[in-house]
Amino acid sequence: MTQPIEGFSKLTKEQKIDWLTTHYTTDPEAAKALLKRYWNVAEDVQQLHDEFIENTITNYYLPLGIAPNFLINNKLYAIPMAIEESSVVAAASKAAKFWLDKGGFKTQVLGTEKIGQVHFMYHGNKERLTAFFEQVRPKLLSDASAITKNMEKRGGGINKIELRDKTEALDHYYQLHCTFETLDAMGANFINSCLEQFAKTLKAEAQSFPLFSEEEKAIEIVMSILSNYVPDCLVRAEVSCPVDELKGGSSESSRQFAEKMVQAVNIAKVEPHRAVTHNKGIMNGIDAVVLATGNDFRAVEAGIHAYASKDGPYTSLTHAAIENGTFKFWIELPLALGTIGGLTSLHPLVKLAMEILGKPSAQELMQIVAVAGLAQNFAAVRSLVTTGIQEGHMKMHLLNILNQLGATEDEKKTLTHHFKKHSATHNAVVEAFEKLRSTK
Ligand code: MEV
């Protein structure tokens, strides 16, 4: 059995790979060769990647694709998307083109407020804690001024600090619930630094508050951390057009198509099993742009799914309606994004993605990302209520299957052509491939 290893992080990259492949792979030489094949030939690029995280042994590539023709608030964007799922970029591009001559996407940022909390335990009288908080509030702000100075110069900073009594949920539990404006930064470091300073001040000042008993002075800080649930850092994106201009599928009238779209969204609103998949389709677009622009997709995912159940049951993030002959399709979701700091200034491809997007502000990026989610959902639901998802999906997946089968470039060409007119199920592809090989 493999023994635990001490000091793994201190080994060189080569030593880490040696140890790993010797103990955990059946063919260490092949595994080593594979890992090294994915090293970047440019040493400076590789070093950058080595230093992003601890214990880097190689790079894990995702394709970076482009979905062009996105008209957003009358400006044309080509949207970079980092994603492995074969049909996503194609679907986004199709949706962009569909809405291009119908006025495109209209978006609006509804709020930019970020949240952080100092969670603490207090054993004592609530009125005295409130009095203490009122007294200490200016000091909380002034003690954090070294951290907030630059952000304030740019127009951001701490918006509000509130004392919240959470003792009904958990004995002795209180919090400082704080809101921030972090402008073009995602703001995690800024917020966490402010919160940790608030916690220090709170604890220190409690020692000398004259109304506190000894027990009350012993405020116990549990943790200080931003919240990835940001329901007031919100963006809305919308498309609309006269119902008559919609063409759903070959056999359906525009009206029927519009009604089916609304029905499909309404099902996702009331049925959590469907809502999760419906929103997964939205996240196909959102995550791909969030990743391509070097933002934290885990934070975005966590916040968005919490928002999808803000009123109780988990529900659809998109909405659809037919009003006075107009089909409307829109999304509203929270997005805490940054266009400065973090990976955005480090990763060369992220920098390029930002350039392609016209060096957007965080607010502009929120709008682009929301549009990517809406477009993806439109494309998915449109397929679902017309042809079904498999037709387009398998066409896009065809190359993956052919690569798995070891098809040559010529074979790929022949079979791609063949499946333009035939349904590309997995079995059908395997059969056609075998038939082609046997005729040679
Ligand atoms: C697949 O990645 C996403 C879909 O399942 C989304 C949906 O069902 O709406 C097609």
XYZ file of C-alpha atoms and ligand atoms in Angstrom:
450
model
C 0.000 0.000 0.000
C 1.216 3.549 -0.792
C 2.480 5.333 2.316
C 1.527 8.947 3.095
C 4.161 11.455 2.000
C 5.619 14.291 4.091
C 6.595 17.610 2.512
C 5.161 16.863 -0.943
C 4.754 20.559 -1.711
C 8.497 21.096 -1.203
C 9.512 18.615 -3.911
C 10.379 19.939 -7.365
C 7.798 19.465 -10.089
C 9.821 16.586 -11.565
C 10.084 14.906 -8.164
C 6.343 15.283 -7.591
C 5.639 13.684 -10.935
C 8.097 10.848 -10.252
C 6.527 10.098 -6.891
C 2.979 10.366 -8.213
C 3.426 8.245 -11.320
C 5.437 5.601 -9.461
C 2.843 5.182 -6.742
C -0.413 5.833 -8.528
C -0.121 4.801 -12.176
C 0.417 1.442 -13.847
C 2.703 2.849 -16.555
C 4.752 5.657 -14.970
C 6.728 6.428 -18.119
C 3.570 6.861 -20.201
C 1.931 8.946 -17.469
C 5.021 11.183 -17.210
C 5.126 11.661 -20.953
C 1.445 12.595 -20.987
C 1.780 15.115 -18.183
C 4.750 16.738 -19.903
C 2.993 16.849 -23.245
C 0.587 19.320 -21.687
C 3.321 21.608 -20.385
C 3.431 24.881 -22.214
C 6.426 25.261 -24.514
C 6.840 28.870 -23.424
C 8.615 28.646 -20.095
C 7.236 31.908 -18.767
C 3.656 30.811 -19.455
C 4.298 27.482 -17.772
C 5.843 29.152 -14.769
C 2.779 31.350 -14.420
C 0.556 28.292 -14.376
C 2.870 26.477 -11.986
C 2.505 29.350 -9.577
C -1.290 29.743 -9.754
C -1.772 26.875 -7.322
C 0.234 24.526 -5.143
C 1.565 21.234 -6.496
C 0.997 21.960 -10.195
C 2.123 19.018 -12.295
C 0.729 20.037 -15.662
C -2.065 22.070 -17.277
C -5.631 20.996 -17.798
C -6.857 22.438 -21.052
C -10.385 23.473 -21.906
C -11.229 24.714 -25.379
C -11.666 28.465 -25.648
C -14.344 29.198 -28.227
C -15.948 32.344 -29.579
C -19.646 33.037 -29.979
C -19.883 36.051 -32.325
C -22.782 38.325 -33.300
C -24.083 39.165 -29.839
C -25.874 42.482 -30.099
C -26.143 43.826 -26.552
C -27.596 47.295 -26.021
C -26.807 48.044 -29.680
C -23.132 47.055 -29.359
C -21.755 43.980 -31.094
C -19.738 41.523 -29.051
C -17.821 38.348 -29.816
C -18.035 36.407 -26.575
C -15.169 34.137 -25.452
C -16.322 30.892 -23.827
C -14.170 28.272 -22.097
C -16.096 25.007 -22.060
C -15.768 21.341 -22.943
C -19.408 20.555 -23.843
C -19.576 20.245 -27.609
C -22.857 22.003 -28.345
C -22.625 25.050 -26.059
C -20.717 27.550 -28.226
C -22.689 26.499 -31.291
C -25.961 27.017 -29.415
C -24.871 30.428 -28.123
C -23.833 31.528 -31.612
C -27.131 30.353 -33.034
C -29.133 32.230 -30.414
C -27.024 35.366 -30.961
C -27.732 35.238 -34.672
C -31.412 34.576 -34.093
C -31.784 37.761 -32.025
C -29.377 39.872 -34.097
C -32.021 41.161 -36.515
C -34.697 41.376 -33.820
C -33.096 44.172 -31.821
C -30.616 41.987 -29.937
C -30.335 41.759 -26.164
C -31.246 44.550 -23.775
C -29.654 44.543 -20.360
C -29.646 46.482 -17.139
C -27.637 46.282 -13.928
C -30.128 46.417 -11.044
C -27.624 46.580 -8.205
C -23.958 46.102 -7.363
C -24.030 45.543 -3.622
C -21.662 42.918 -2.175
C -22.060 41.395 1.274
C -19.792 40.206 4.069
C -20.399 39.142 7.636
C -18.609 38.905 10.957
C -20.218 36.008 12.803
C -19.881 36.135 16.570
C -21.239 34.797 19.836
C -22.317 37.138 22.619
C -23.575 36.039 26.012
C -25.535 38.887 27.512
C -28.070 41.637 27.263
C -29.113 42.589 23.745
C -29.769 46.281 24.505
C -26.247 46.691 25.860
C -24.827 45.026 22.734
C -26.844 47.429 20.598
C -25.550 50.401 22.608
C -22.005 49.078 22.244
C -22.449 48.641 18.478
C -23.730 52.211 18.064
C -20.724 53.497 19.969
C -18.166 51.373 18.133
C -19.512 51.852 14.591
C -17.359 54.945 13.753
C -14.285 53.144 15.070
C -15.061 50.102 12.914
C -14.911 52.422 9.909
C -11.883 54.427 10.975
C -9.833 51.351 11.910
C -10.465 49.986 8.408
C -9.503 53.225 6.672
C -6.070 51.975 5.572
C -7.849 49.163 3.722
C -10.661 51.277 2.287
C -8.663 54.377 1.305
C -7.943 53.420 -2.308
C -11.357 51.904 -2.930
C -12.967 55.087 -1.578
C -10.858 57.238 -3.888
C -12.371 55.337 -6.798
C -15.892 55.764 -5.450
C -16.391 52.473 -3.629
C -15.953 51.233 -0.087
C -18.080 50.170 2.835
C -21.763 50.991 2.382
C -23.291 49.855 5.632
C -22.570 47.915 8.807
C -25.554 46.486 10.657
C -25.794 44.509 13.851
C -28.071 41.507 13.337
C -29.592 39.437 16.109
C -29.649 35.808 14.971
C -30.367 34.309 18.377
C -33.728 32.941 17.291
C -31.908 30.719 14.830
C -28.946 29.876 17.072
C -28.360 30.681 20.753
C -26.040 33.685 21.331
C -25.429 34.151 17.601
C -25.097 37.731 16.303
C -23.469 39.144 13.238
C -22.186 42.296 11.681
C -23.902 42.252 8.337
C -21.930 44.553 6.046
C -22.475 45.771 2.525
C -19.817 47.010 0.118
C -19.315 48.630 -3.255
C -16.248 47.134 -4.872
C -16.576 48.710 -8.356
C -14.606 46.741 -10.975
C -13.084 44.331 -8.467
C -14.889 41.145 -7.500
C -13.862 42.364 -4.072
C -13.274 39.173 -2.108
C -9.901 40.277 -0.726
C -11.092 43.784 -0.015
C -14.212 42.581 1.781
C -12.449 39.884 3.780
C -9.727 42.312 4.869
C -12.354 44.830 6.024
C -14.266 42.127 7.887
C -11.203 40.801 9.668
C -10.403 44.342 10.772
C -14.015 44.840 11.988
C -13.696 41.647 14.017
C -10.470 42.841 15.657
C -11.954 46.236 16.509
C -15.163 44.692 17.811
C -13.315 42.337 20.118
C -10.824 44.907 21.333
C -13.374 47.679 21.971
C -15.686 45.336 23.879
C -12.976 45.080 26.552
C -13.384 48.708 27.533
C -17.133 49.215 27.039
C -18.227 50.392 30.502
C -21.744 48.910 30.394
C -20.580 45.362 29.649
C -20.226 42.710 32.347
C -17.124 40.506 32.225
C -19.116 37.838 30.375
C -20.419 40.394 27.872
C -16.919 41.666 27.196
C -15.903 38.202 26.035
C -17.379 38.529 22.539
C -16.349 35.408 20.679
C -15.553 35.973 17.018
C -16.342 32.804 15.078
C -15.430 33.925 11.554
C -15.302 36.858 9.178
C -16.025 36.176 5.529
C -17.759 37.580 2.483
C -21.020 36.016 1.352
C -21.291 34.600 -2.145
C -25.028 35.138 -1.886
C -25.440 38.600 -3.413
C -29.137 39.086 -4.221
C -28.587 42.834 -4.650
C -25.703 42.487 -7.083
C -28.220 41.849 -9.775
C -28.456 42.025 -13.542
C -31.305 41.600 -15.997
C -31.104 40.649 -19.671
C -34.016 40.475 -22.055
C -34.981 39.719 -25.617
C -38.342 40.396 -27.205
C -39.957 40.500 -30.607
C -43.393 40.306 -32.193
C -44.642 36.717 -31.939
C -45.045 36.635 -35.737
C -41.277 37.012 -36.166
C -40.503 33.860 -34.226
C -39.877 30.699 -36.169
C -39.676 27.721 -33.894
C -39.179 24.664 -36.053
C -40.135 23.486 -39.458
C -43.669 22.387 -38.663
C -44.789 24.834 -36.029
C -46.303 28.216 -36.364
C -44.640 31.097 -34.586
C -47.551 31.388 -32.192
C -47.408 27.729 -31.201
C -43.675 27.991 -30.753
C -43.986 31.064 -28.518
C -46.633 29.341 -26.434
C -44.511 26.233 -26.069
C -41.532 28.320 -24.968
C -43.705 29.939 -22.290
C -45.047 26.555 -21.211
C -41.534 25.139 -20.963
C -40.388 28.041 -18.798
C -43.522 27.772 -16.668
C -42.805 24.087 -16.091
C -39.294 25.008 -14.915
C -40.885 27.555 -12.584
C -43.032 25.014 -10.772
C -41.054 21.776 -11.049
C -37.655 21.712 -9.316
C -36.427 18.640 -11.232
C -36.907 20.502 -14.466
C -35.739 23.809 -12.973
C -32.345 22.349 -12.092
C -31.748 21.128 -15.660
C -33.205 24.302 -17.130
C -30.811 26.367 -14.994
C -27.955 23.994 -15.802
C -28.426 24.997 -19.416
C -28.200 28.648 -18.352
C -25.011 27.882 -16.422
C -23.515 26.354 -19.588
C -23.361 29.899 -20.918
C -22.628 31.691 -17.664
C -19.787 29.450 -16.472
C -18.115 29.427 -19.879
C -17.831 33.225 -19.963
C -17.027 33.475 -16.267
C -14.166 31.006 -16.782
C -12.902 32.667 -19.955
C -12.787 36.002 -18.139
C -10.920 34.589 -15.145
C -13.726 34.955 -12.661
C -14.672 32.630 -9.823
C -17.272 30.264 -11.283
C -17.804 28.445 -7.972
C -18.817 31.708 -6.300
C -21.083 32.545 -9.211
C -22.663 29.075 -9.208
C -23.280 29.093 -5.439
C -24.814 32.571 -5.507
C -27.012 31.936 -8.503
C -28.460 28.671 -7.227
C -29.203 30.259 -3.848
C -30.981 33.046 -5.723
C -32.994 30.471 -7.676
C -34.526 29.335 -4.394
C -34.791 32.692 -2.672
C -38.583 32.426 -2.369
C -38.642 28.799 -1.188
C -38.673 26.099 -3.846
C -35.874 26.017 -6.422
C -37.163 27.620 -9.594
C -36.304 28.876 -13.079
C -33.929 31.811 -13.468
C -35.522 32.779 -16.769
C -39.022 34.019 -17.480
C -41.126 34.073 -20.630
C -44.388 35.763 -21.523
C -46.523 36.724 -24.481
C -47.912 40.218 -24.013
C -49.922 42.064 -26.660
C -48.498 39.959 -29.450
C -44.927 40.317 -28.214
C -42.817 37.386 -27.059
C -40.586 38.309 -24.103
C -37.848 36.202 -22.643
C -35.692 37.422 -19.778
C -33.345 36.493 -16.975
C -32.568 38.112 -13.653
C -29.663 36.826 -11.637
C -26.951 37.857 -9.198
C -23.378 38.059 -10.491
C -20.403 39.199 -8.453
C -17.697 39.647 -11.081
C -14.441 41.491 -11.431
C -12.587 42.926 -14.385
C -9.541 44.008 -12.399
C -7.429 42.053 -9.934
C -7.144 38.295 -9.499
C -6.635 36.214 -12.636
C -7.862 39.079 -14.808
C -4.463 40.738 -14.702
C -2.412 37.519 -14.558
C -3.629 34.995 -17.078
C -2.618 35.995 -20.632
C -5.713 34.402 -22.177
C -7.981 36.107 -19.681
C -6.390 39.432 -20.587
C -7.048 38.672 -24.231
C -10.652 37.677 -23.488
C -11.106 41.036 -21.761
C -9.628 42.809 -24.759
C -11.966 40.929 -27.119
C -14.871 42.097 -24.959
C -13.637 45.695 -25.200
C -12.103 45.852 -21.697
C -15.481 45.873 -19.954
C -16.225 47.290 -16.531
C -17.542 44.784 -13.990
C -21.059 46.073 -14.674
C -20.649 45.563 -18.407
C -19.290 42.075 -17.834
C -22.302 41.267 -15.632
C -24.520 42.148 -18.587
C -22.503 40.106 -21.090
C -22.523 37.070 -18.810
C -26.259 37.342 -18.180
C -26.811 37.495 -21.934
C -24.712 34.361 -22.430
C -26.939 32.579 -19.905
C -30.143 33.812 -21.489
C -28.969 32.926 -25.006
C -27.973 29.447 -23.902
C -31.333 28.877 -22.268
C -33.185 30.174 -25.304
C -31.245 27.814 -27.561
C -31.742 24.804 -25.286
C -35.458 25.328 -24.674
C -36.011 26.116 -28.329
C -34.470 22.762 -29.288
C -36.346 20.964 -26.544
C -39.778 22.198 -27.645
C -39.101 21.703 -31.358
C -36.649 19.080 -32.652
C -35.561 17.674 -29.275
C -32.097 18.210 -27.881
C -30.359 15.148 -29.282
C -30.338 16.119 -32.933
C -28.142 19.176 -32.519
C -26.273 17.752 -29.560
C -25.251 14.539 -31.332
C -24.229 16.439 -34.458
C -21.849 18.446 -32.321
C -20.784 15.357 -30.395
C -20.093 13.453 -33.602
C -16.434 14.445 -33.747
C -15.915 13.303 -30.154
C -17.314 9.864 -31.019
C -15.230 9.653 -34.186
C -12.114 10.637 -32.250
C -12.887 7.941 -29.684
C -13.189 5.413 -32.524
C -9.823 6.525 -33.920
C -11.233 7.812 -37.208
C -8.766 9.318 -39.688
C -9.227 12.863 -41.013
C -10.679 11.453 -44.257
C -13.089 9.226 -42.378
C -14.178 12.151 -40.227
C -14.871 14.205 -43.329
C -16.908 11.466 -44.973
C -18.934 10.707 -41.866
C -19.536 14.350 -40.952
C -20.944 14.775 -44.428
C -23.043 11.614 -44.073
C -24.536 12.759 -40.743
C -25.622 16.109 -42.131
C -28.561 14.122 -43.519
C -28.848 11.288 -40.972
C -29.669 11.117 -37.304
C -26.381 10.852 -35.376
C -27.114 8.465 -32.500
C -24.085 6.804 -30.905
C -24.954 3.429 -32.470
C -25.554 4.936 -35.883
C -22.131 6.602 -35.805
C -20.379 3.382 -34.746
C -22.201 1.401 -37.457
C -21.452 3.936 -40.174
C -17.813 4.065 -39.102
C -17.471 0.262 -39.155
C -19.170 0.061 -42.527
C -16.838 2.706 -43.947
C -13.765 0.878 -42.631
C -14.935 -2.492 -43.956
C -15.438 -1.113 -47.462
C -11.779 -0.070 -47.659
C -27.334 20.310 -21.468
O -26.017 20.620 -21.132
C -28.274 21.412 -21.072
C -29.762 21.116 -21.294
O -30.126 19.930 -20.604
C -30.501 22.310 -20.732
C -32.003 22.134 -20.701
O -32.494 20.993 -20.590
O -32.686 23.169 -20.728
C -30.063 20.915 -22.727
